[in-house]
């Protein structure tokens, strides 16, 4: 890998797009992907968090929660920066973002790869022993998340070390510049990093899914049993892993091309770089769309979540109405003063919740009983109940 100026690789996004149509169309496409991905992954996180609160969480659900959070980080922190970078000819975000943009992007992608490998292993364990309890606690999910992200943040450190701002005749650019003393290290890194962050996790995940499918093969009698459900969920999660592997592949091809090409050979074409970035971020929308189309549990969670959101909104509206109708401190003081000045017991009025009408509240309950009600209860009190000592009243009723 050469460090001369004509062989530099742009970091933080391709910054020399010459087609004006591409400068406009690419940010728009990325913006649509961002909106769809944010809405979908937010729903996935809400449904999974609701399952945790209900005590119905599993190890796979906890790992899918980590995966959706990684997608949200990509969509919130990485995609907007790339979209703006593609629309500008120079880098205008400073030294810190130049150092951290590519680094954080690769950290999130590595976390997704490790999470998918863990999901495959969890599905294999469940298929091998379906009777075993698969419920997990929040502490277990937090431990897994910390372990996955610790490794994911360590692997792409060279992207942070060697990214720097470089000024040229075209303006300021954010590039990955390898010093001569680190060339041998980066050659080894260019081979080991793709294997550790992409190759080994994906091969491990697909191997686990294949073994889980073989273990959950339905019996020949065709009677429905638990193996069908295990097989269906395993196929869905295996498809998500395969989609991530395929949609991540163009970016790895461009990454390997830029680092292992010979001196004087061309850089990866702009079309490949643009396709790799669009497909890479589009993968963040696949997870919620697949769940919405194939997962009955996810659909049921959305049905439970929608009435809950409406109930909270109505409850908030009622609380606002109560706050608007509540009497002020001055009104309470005037009411208390009026009560203190009056010696005879008399009815007083208090505002109701609606604030439209007053309800008469009597301080002396005996004064508020109507005369006819008093006469009725007085007669009932003075009258004596007739004695009935007949031991067999049902025979008398039949003879009559």
Short mmCIF file of C-alpha atoms in Angstrom, two decimals:
data_model
loop_
_atom_site.label_atom_id
_atom_site.label_comp_id
_atom_site.label_asym_id
_atom_site.label_seq_id
_atom_site.Cartn_x
_atom_site.Cartn_y
_atom_site.Cartn_z
CA UNK A 1 0.00 0.00 0.00
CA UNK A 2 1.49 3.33 -1.11
CA UNK A 3 1.06 6.58 0.77
CA UNK A 4 1.65 9.00 -2.10
CA UNK A 5 -0.94 11.64 -2.80
CA UNK A 6 -2.35 10.04 -5.92
CA UNK A 7 -3.04 6.78 -4.07
CA UNK A 8 -4.79 8.18 -1.01
CA UNK A 9 -8.09 6.70 0.01
CA UNK A 10 -10.86 9.04 1.08
CA UNK A 11 -12.21 8.53 4.59
CA UNK A 12 -15.60 9.63 5.83
CA UNK A 13 -17.19 9.38 2.39
CA UNK A 14 -16.21 9.88 -1.25
CA UNK A 15 -15.55 13.62 -1.60
CA UNK A 16 -14.80 14.11 -5.30
CA UNK A 17 -18.13 13.34 -6.98
CA UNK A 18 -18.16 15.24 -10.26
CA UNK A 19 -21.69 14.48 -11.49
CA UNK A 20 -24.08 17.14 -10.25
CA UNK A 21 -27.06 14.79 -10.57
CA UNK A 22 -25.31 12.27 -8.33
CA UNK A 23 -24.58 14.95 -5.73
CA UNK A 24 -28.32 15.60 -5.47
CA UNK A 25 -29.74 12.10 -5.95
CA UNK A 26 -27.43 10.25 -3.56
CA UNK A 27 -28.23 12.38 -0.46
CA UNK A 28 -31.96 12.08 -1.25
CA UNK A 29 -31.76 8.29 -1.48
CA UNK A 30 -29.81 8.14 1.77
CA UNK A 31 -32.35 10.45 3.41
CA UNK A 32 -35.23 8.13 2.49
CA UNK A 33 -33.27 5.15 3.81
CA UNK A 34 -32.61 7.05 7.03
CA UNK A 35 -36.28 7.86 7.65
CA UNK A 36 -37.52 4.35 6.88
CA UNK A 37 -34.77 2.74 8.94
CA UNK A 38 -35.32 5.00 11.94
CA UNK A 39 -39.06 4.35 12.00
CA UNK A 40 -38.70 0.59 11.56
CA UNK A 41 -35.90 0.05 14.06
CA UNK A 42 -37.63 2.28 16.61
CA UNK A 43 -40.68 -0.01 16.39
CA UNK A 44 -38.48 -3.10 16.78
CA UNK A 45 -36.80 -1.63 19.87
CA UNK A 46 -40.18 -0.64 21.36
CA UNK A 47 -41.65 -4.13 20.85
CA UNK A 48 -38.58 -5.88 22.28
CA UNK A 49 -38.46 -3.54 25.29
CA UNK A 50 -42.14 -4.25 25.92
CA UNK A 51 -41.37 -7.99 25.94
CA UNK A 52 -38.61 -7.37 28.50
CA UNK A 53 -41.03 -5.52 30.76
CA UNK A 54 -43.57 -8.34 30.46
CA UNK A 55 -40.92 -10.91 31.37
CA UNK A 56 -41.15 -12.71 28.01
CA UNK A 57 -37.67 -11.93 26.73
CA UNK A 58 -35.36 -14.55 25.26
CA UNK A 59 -31.69 -14.61 24.42
CA UNK A 60 -32.45 -14.12 20.72
CA UNK A 61 -34.69 -11.14 21.48
CA UNK A 62 -31.94 -9.56 23.56
CA UNK A 63 -29.44 -10.00 20.73
CA UNK A 64 -31.91 -8.58 18.22
CA UNK A 65 -32.29 -5.57 20.50
CA UNK A 66 -28.51 -5.04 20.36
CA UNK A 67 -28.64 -5.40 16.58
CA UNK A 68 -31.44 -2.83 16.20
CA UNK A 69 -29.58 -0.38 18.45
CA UNK A 70 -26.51 -0.72 16.21
CA UNK A 71 -28.72 0.06 13.20
CA UNK A 72 -30.09 3.13 14.97
CA UNK A 73 -26.56 4.35 15.70
CA UNK A 74 -25.61 3.90 12.04
CA UNK A 75 -28.68 5.80 10.87
CA UNK A 76 -28.37 8.61 13.42
CA UNK A 77 -24.62 9.23 13.53
CA UNK A 78 -23.06 7.85 10.33
CA UNK A 79 -25.57 8.17 7.50
CA UNK A 80 -26.33 11.94 7.82
CA UNK A 81 -22.60 12.73 7.80
CA UNK A 82 -22.09 10.62 4.67
CA UNK A 83 -25.07 12.21 2.91
CA UNK A 84 -23.76 15.73 3.51
CA UNK A 85 -20.22 14.69 2.53
CA UNK A 86 -21.38 13.35 -0.84
CA UNK A 87 -23.04 16.68 -1.66
CA UNK A 88 -19.92 18.77 -0.97
CA UNK A 89 -16.60 18.84 -2.84
CA UNK A 90 -14.48 19.29 0.28
CA UNK A 91 -14.40 18.14 3.90
CA UNK A 92 -15.90 20.75 6.22
CA UNK A 93 -16.46 18.89 9.50
CA UNK A 94 -13.11 19.30 11.20
CA UNK A 95 -10.34 17.05 12.46
CA UNK A 96 -12.33 15.16 15.13
CA UNK A 97 -15.08 13.92 12.80
CA UNK A 98 -12.48 13.01 10.20
CA UNK A 99 -10.79 10.78 12.78
CA UNK A 100 -13.98 9.20 14.08
CA UNK A 101 -16.37 8.91 11.10
CA UNK A 102 -14.89 5.82 9.41
CA UNK A 103 -13.86 4.36 12.77
CA UNK A 104 -17.36 4.48 14.25
CA UNK A 105 -18.94 3.19 11.03
CA UNK A 106 -16.72 0.10 11.06
CA UNK A 107 -17.29 -0.37 14.80
CA UNK A 108 -21.08 -0.49 14.30
CA UNK A 109 -20.75 -2.90 11.39
CA UNK A 110 -18.42 -5.16 13.38
CA UNK A 111 -20.90 -5.13 16.27
CA UNK A 112 -23.65 -6.25 13.89
CA UNK A 113 -21.47 -9.11 12.61
CA UNK A 114 -20.68 -10.35 16.12
CA UNK A 115 -24.33 -10.02 17.14
CA UNK A 116 -25.46 -12.12 14.18
CA UNK A 117 -22.91 -14.79 15.10
CA UNK A 118 -24.30 -14.83 18.65
CA UNK A 119 -27.88 -15.05 17.30
CA UNK A 120 -26.92 -18.08 15.20
CA UNK A 121 -25.34 -19.78 18.20
CA UNK A 122 -28.43 -19.08 20.34
CA UNK A 123 -30.71 -20.58 17.67
CA UNK A 124 -28.52 -23.69 17.48
CA UNK A 125 -28.68 -24.13 21.26
CA UNK A 126 -32.45 -23.73 21.23
CA UNK A 127 -32.85 -26.23 18.38
CA UNK A 128 -30.63 -28.78 20.14
CA UNK A 129 -32.55 -28.48 23.43
CA UNK A 130 -35.99 -26.88 22.96
CA UNK A 131 -37.15 -27.81 26.49
CA UNK A 132 -34.39 -25.80 28.10
CA UNK A 133 -35.41 -22.42 29.48
CA UNK A 134 -34.33 -19.67 27.10
CA UNK A 135 -35.45 -16.66 29.13
CA UNK A 136 -32.77 -14.14 29.97
CA UNK A 137 -32.52 -11.12 32.22
CA UNK A 138 -31.51 -7.56 31.45
CA UNK A 139 -28.15 -8.11 33.16
CA UNK A 140 -27.34 -10.89 30.70
CA UNK A 141 -28.22 -8.69 27.72
CA UNK A 142 -26.12 -5.82 29.08
CA UNK A 143 -23.17 -8.16 29.58
CA UNK A 144 -23.47 -9.41 26.01
CA UNK A 145 -23.76 -5.87 24.67
CA UNK A 146 -20.66 -4.73 26.56
CA UNK A 147 -18.66 -7.74 25.35
CA UNK A 148 -19.70 -7.32 21.72
CA UNK A 149 -19.09 -3.58 21.64
CA UNK A 150 -15.75 -3.84 23.44
CA UNK A 151 -14.36 -6.06 20.68
CA UNK A 152 -16.09 -4.03 17.96
CA UNK A 153 -14.53 -0.78 19.20
CA UNK A 154 -11.04 -2.28 19.37
CA UNK A 155 -10.83 -3.79 15.88
CA UNK A 156 -11.08 -0.65 13.68
CA UNK A 157 -8.66 1.51 15.72
CA UNK A 158 -6.25 1.90 12.72
CA UNK A 159 -9.01 3.76 10.88
CA UNK A 160 -8.93 6.34 13.66
CA UNK A 161 -5.14 6.50 13.88
CA UNK A 162 -4.38 7.07 10.20
CA UNK A 163 -7.35 9.24 9.14
CA UNK A 164 -6.31 12.84 8.75
CA UNK A 165 -7.18 16.09 7.00
CA UNK A 166 -5.16 16.90 3.89
CA UNK A 167 -5.19 20.14 1.92
CA UNK A 168 -4.74 20.12 -1.85
CA UNK A 169 -5.59 22.21 -4.89
CA UNK A 170 -9.21 21.04 -4.73
CA UNK A 171 -9.57 21.99 -1.08
CA UNK A 172 -9.61 20.12 2.21
CA UNK A 173 -10.15 16.36 2.19
CA UNK A 174 -10.41 13.65 4.84
CA UNK A 175 -8.12 10.81 3.77
CA UNK A 176 -6.61 7.62 5.09
CA UNK A 177 -2.87 8.27 4.88
CA UNK A 178 -0.52 5.42 5.82
CA UNK A 179 2.96 6.47 6.96
CA UNK A 180 5.91 4.40 5.66
CA UNK A 181 6.71 2.89 9.06
CA UNK A 182 3.17 1.41 9.32
CA UNK A 183 2.92 -0.02 5.80
CA UNK A 184 3.74 -3.61 6.82
CA UNK A 185 1.31 -3.45 9.72
CA UNK A 186 -1.48 -2.20 7.46
CA UNK A 187 -0.81 -4.99 4.97
CA UNK A 188 -1.37 -7.53 7.73
CA UNK A 189 -4.33 -5.53 9.01
CA UNK A 190 -5.86 -5.51 5.53
CA UNK A 191 -6.02 -9.32 5.67
CA UNK A 192 -6.79 -9.96 9.33
CA UNK A 193 -9.45 -7.29 9.82
CA UNK A 194 -11.92 -8.52 7.13
CA UNK A 195 -11.58 -12.06 8.43
CA UNK A 196 -12.16 -11.06 12.07
CA UNK A 197 -14.97 -8.55 11.44
CA UNK A 198 -16.77 -10.24 8.57
CA UNK A 199 -15.55 -13.62 7.35
CA UNK A 200 -15.31 -15.65 10.56
CA UNK A 201 -18.54 -14.31 12.19
CA UNK A 202 -20.60 -14.88 9.04
CA UNK A 203 -19.25 -18.39 8.44
CA UNK A 204 -19.87 -19.25 12.09
CA UNK A 205 -23.42 -17.86 11.98
CA UNK A 206 -24.37 -19.70 8.79
CA UNK A 207 -22.88 -22.94 10.12
CA UNK A 208 -25.00 -22.62 13.28
CA UNK A 209 -28.14 -21.97 11.23
CA UNK A 210 -27.52 -25.01 9.01
CA UNK A 211 -26.97 -27.25 12.02
CA UNK A 212 -30.09 -25.83 13.69
CA UNK A 213 -32.15 -26.55 10.57
CA UNK A 214 -30.88 -30.12 10.48
CA UNK A 215 -31.78 -30.60 14.14
CA UNK A 216 -35.25 -29.10 13.72
CA UNK A 217 -36.16 -31.18 10.68
CA UNK A 218 -39.87 -32.10 11.01
CA UNK A 219 -40.94 -35.70 11.37
CA UNK A 220 -42.35 -37.67 8.46
CA UNK A 221 -45.79 -38.12 9.98
CA UNK A 222 -46.55 -34.49 9.15
CA UNK A 223 -48.22 -33.71 12.46
CA UNK A 224 -47.62 -30.11 13.57
CA UNK A 225 -45.21 -29.81 16.45
CA UNK A 226 -42.71 -27.40 17.96
CA UNK A 227 -40.09 -28.26 15.35
CA UNK A 228 -42.03 -26.39 12.65
CA UNK A 229 -42.00 -23.16 14.66
CA UNK A 230 -38.30 -23.53 15.49
CA UNK A 231 -37.52 -24.18 11.84
CA UNK A 232 -39.56 -21.20 10.64
CA UNK A 233 -37.86 -18.76 13.03
CA UNK A 234 -34.44 -20.20 12.21
CA UNK A 235 -35.01 -19.72 8.47
CA UNK A 236 -36.10 -16.11 9.04
CA UNK A 237 -33.06 -15.25 11.17
CA UNK A 238 -30.75 -17.11 8.79
CA UNK A 239 -32.17 -15.07 5.94
CA UNK A 240 -31.42 -11.86 7.83
CA UNK A 241 -27.82 -12.98 8.36
CA UNK A 242 -27.47 -13.92 4.69
CA UNK A 243 -28.90 -10.54 3.64
CA UNK A 244 -26.39 -8.73 5.84
CA UNK A 245 -23.52 -10.80 4.41
CA UNK A 246 -24.55 -10.13 0.80
CA UNK A 247 -25.26 -6.42 1.28
CA UNK A 248 -21.99 -5.94 3.17
CA UNK A 249 -19.95 -7.64 0.44
CA UNK A 250 -19.67 -4.71 -2.07
CA UNK A 251 -18.21 -2.46 0.63
CA UNK A 252 -15.63 -5.12 1.51
CA UNK A 253 -14.73 -5.53 -2.18
CA UNK A 254 -14.05 -1.80 -2.46
CA UNK A 255 -12.17 -1.81 0.85
CA UNK A 256 -9.91 -4.72 -0.19
CA UNK A 257 -9.42 -3.25 -3.67
CA UNK A 258 -8.16 0.05 -2.26
CA UNK A 259 -5.69 -1.59 0.13
CA UNK A 260 -4.29 -4.45 -1.94
CA UNK A 261 -3.99 -2.87 -5.36
CA UNK A 262 -0.59 -2.43 -6.95
CA UNK A 263 1.17 0.86 -7.49
CA UNK A 264 -0.20 2.64 -10.54
CA UNK A 265 -3.38 0.57 -10.70
CA UNK A 266 -6.70 2.45 -10.62
CA UNK A 267 -8.74 3.05 -7.52
CA UNK A 268 -12.17 1.38 -7.17
CA UNK A 269 -14.68 2.97 -9.57
CA UNK A 270 -17.07 5.58 -8.27
CA UNK A 271 -20.06 3.42 -9.22
CA UNK A 272 -18.84 0.60 -6.98
CA UNK A 273 -18.23 2.98 -4.07
CA UNK A 274 -21.67 4.57 -4.40
CA UNK A 275 -23.39 1.18 -4.75
CA UNK A 276 -21.52 -0.17 -1.74
CA UNK A 277 -22.58 2.75 0.46
CA UNK A 278 -26.25 2.70 -0.61
CA UNK A 279 -26.58 -1.07 -0.16
CA UNK A 280 -24.70 -0.92 3.14
CA UNK A 281 -27.10 1.60 4.70
CA UNK A 282 -30.14 0.00 3.04
CA UNK A 283 -29.42 -3.10 5.08
CA UNK A 284 -30.50 -1.13 8.17
CA UNK A 285 -34.08 -1.22 6.85
CA UNK A 286 -34.17 -4.97 6.12
CA UNK A 287 -34.49 -6.10 9.73
CA UNK A 288 -37.81 -4.34 10.58
CA UNK A 289 -39.31 -5.03 7.14
CA UNK A 290 -38.65 -8.77 7.43
CA UNK A 291 -40.07 -8.85 10.95
CA UNK A 292 -43.16 -6.97 9.81
CA UNK A 293 -43.71 -9.40 6.93
CA UNK A 294 -42.84 -12.75 8.52
CA UNK A 295 -42.89 -12.54 12.32
CA UNK A 296 -46.26 -13.11 13.96
CA UNK A 297 -44.80 -12.28 17.38
CA UNK A 298 -43.66 -8.88 16.09
CA UNK A 299 -47.09 -8.16 14.62
CA UNK A 300 -48.73 -9.11 17.91
CA UNK A 301 -46.31 -6.84 19.77
CA UNK A 302 -47.24 -3.94 17.50
CA UNK A 303 -50.92 -4.59 18.14
CA UNK A 304 -50.29 -4.45 21.88
CA UNK A 305 -48.13 -1.36 21.52
CA UNK A 306 -50.65 0.70 19.53
CA UNK A 307 -53.50 0.68 22.12
CA UNK A 308 -50.93 1.32 24.84
CA UNK A 309 -49.70 4.44 23.06
CA UNK A 310 -53.27 5.67 22.52
CA UNK A 311 -54.12 5.02 26.18
CA UNK A 312 -51.12 7.02 27.33
CA UNK A 313 -52.06 9.87 25.01
CA UNK A 314 -55.63 9.94 26.33
CA UNK A 315 -54.37 9.77 29.91
CA UNK A 316 -52.06 12.70 29.26
CA UNK A 317 -54.97 14.67 27.80
CA UNK A 318 -57.10 14.01 30.88
CA UNK A 319 -54.24 15.09 33.12
CA UNK A 320 -53.93 18.34 31.17
CA UNK A 321 -57.67 18.91 31.62
CA UNK A 322 -57.40 18.38 35.35
CA UNK A 323 -54.53 20.80 35.57
CA UNK A 324 -56.48 23.47 33.68
CA UNK A 325 -59.56 23.12 35.91
CA UNK A 326 -57.76 23.01 39.24
CA UNK A 327 -58.35 26.10 41.45
CA UNK A 328 -55.50 28.48 42.03
CA UNK A 329 -53.97 29.27 45.40
CA UNK A 330 -55.81 32.59 45.53
CA UNK A 331 -59.17 30.92 44.96
CA UNK A 332 -58.43 28.38 47.70
CA UNK A 333 -57.49 31.16 50.13
CA UNK A 334 -60.67 33.12 49.40
CA UNK A 335 -62.77 29.98 49.92
CA UNK A 336 -61.09 29.24 53.24
CA UNK A 337 -61.60 32.83 54.38
CA UNK A 338 -65.30 32.69 53.52
CA UNK A 339 -65.71 29.47 55.48
CA UNK A 340 -64.04 30.99 58.52
CA UNK A 341 -66.29 34.08 58.53
CA UNK A 342 -69.58 32.09 58.35
CA UNK A 343 -70.71 30.65 61.68
CA UNK A 344 -73.89 28.80 60.59
CA UNK A 345 -73.51 25.59 58.69
CA UNK A 346 -74.38 26.12 55.06
CA UNK A 347 -73.66 24.45 51.79
CA UNK A 348 -70.56 25.54 49.88
CA UNK A 349 -69.60 24.89 46.31
CA UNK A 350 -66.42 23.39 44.93
CA UNK A 351 -65.34 23.20 41.29
CA UNK A 352 -65.64 19.79 39.66
CA UNK A 353 -63.03 18.13 37.43
CA UNK A 354 -64.66 19.45 34.29
CA UNK A 355 -64.82 23.01 35.65
CA UNK A 356 -68.22 23.64 34.02
CA UNK A 357 -70.56 23.29 36.98
CA UNK A 358 -70.45 23.34 40.77
CA UNK A 359 -71.44 20.52 43.06
CA UNK A 360 -73.11 21.41 46.34
CA UNK A 361 -71.26 19.85 49.26
CA UNK A 362 -73.02 19.98 52.64
CA UNK A 363 -71.06 20.36 55.82
CA UNK A 364 -73.99 18.89 57.86
CA UNK A 365 -75.25 15.65 56.33
CA UNK A 366 -78.48 15.57 58.38
CA UNK A 367 -79.66 18.84 56.83
CA UNK A 368 -79.37 17.52 53.28
CA UNK A 369 -81.69 14.46 53.65
CA UNK A 370 -85.09 15.12 51.98
CA UNK A 371 -88.20 14.77 54.23
CA UNK A 372 -89.76 11.90 52.23
CA UNK A 373 -86.56 9.88 52.50
CA UNK A 374 -86.46 10.53 56.26
CA UNK A 375 -90.12 9.39 56.62
CA UNK A 376 -89.47 6.21 54.58
CA UNK A 377 -86.50 5.11 56.62
CA UNK A 378 -88.27 6.03 59.89
CA UNK A 379 -91.18 3.69 59.01
CA UNK A 380 -88.78 0.91 58.11
CA UNK A 381 -86.97 1.39 61.37
CA UNK A 382 -90.15 1.27 63.53
CA UNK A 383 -91.75 -1.70 61.73
CA UNK A 384 -91.00 -5.19 63.04
CA UNK A 385 -90.35 -8.07 60.70
CA UNK A 386 -92.89 -10.96 60.96
CA UNK A 387 -91.56 -14.15 62.42
CA UNK A 388 -91.38 -17.10 60.06
CA UNK A 389 -90.57 -20.37 61.78
CA UNK A 390 -91.88 -22.71 59.08
CA UNK A 391 -89.10 -25.32 58.49
CA UNK A 392 -90.43 -26.37 55.07
CA UNK A 393 -91.61 -23.19 53.29
CA UNK A 394 -91.31 -24.72 49.80
CA UNK A 395 -94.15 -27.25 50.45
CA UNK A 396 -96.47 -24.46 51.54
CA UNK A 397 -95.63 -22.58 48.37
CA UNK A 398 -96.46 -25.66 46.21
CA UNK A 399 -99.87 -26.25 47.93
CA UNK A 400 -100.86 -22.64 47.47
#
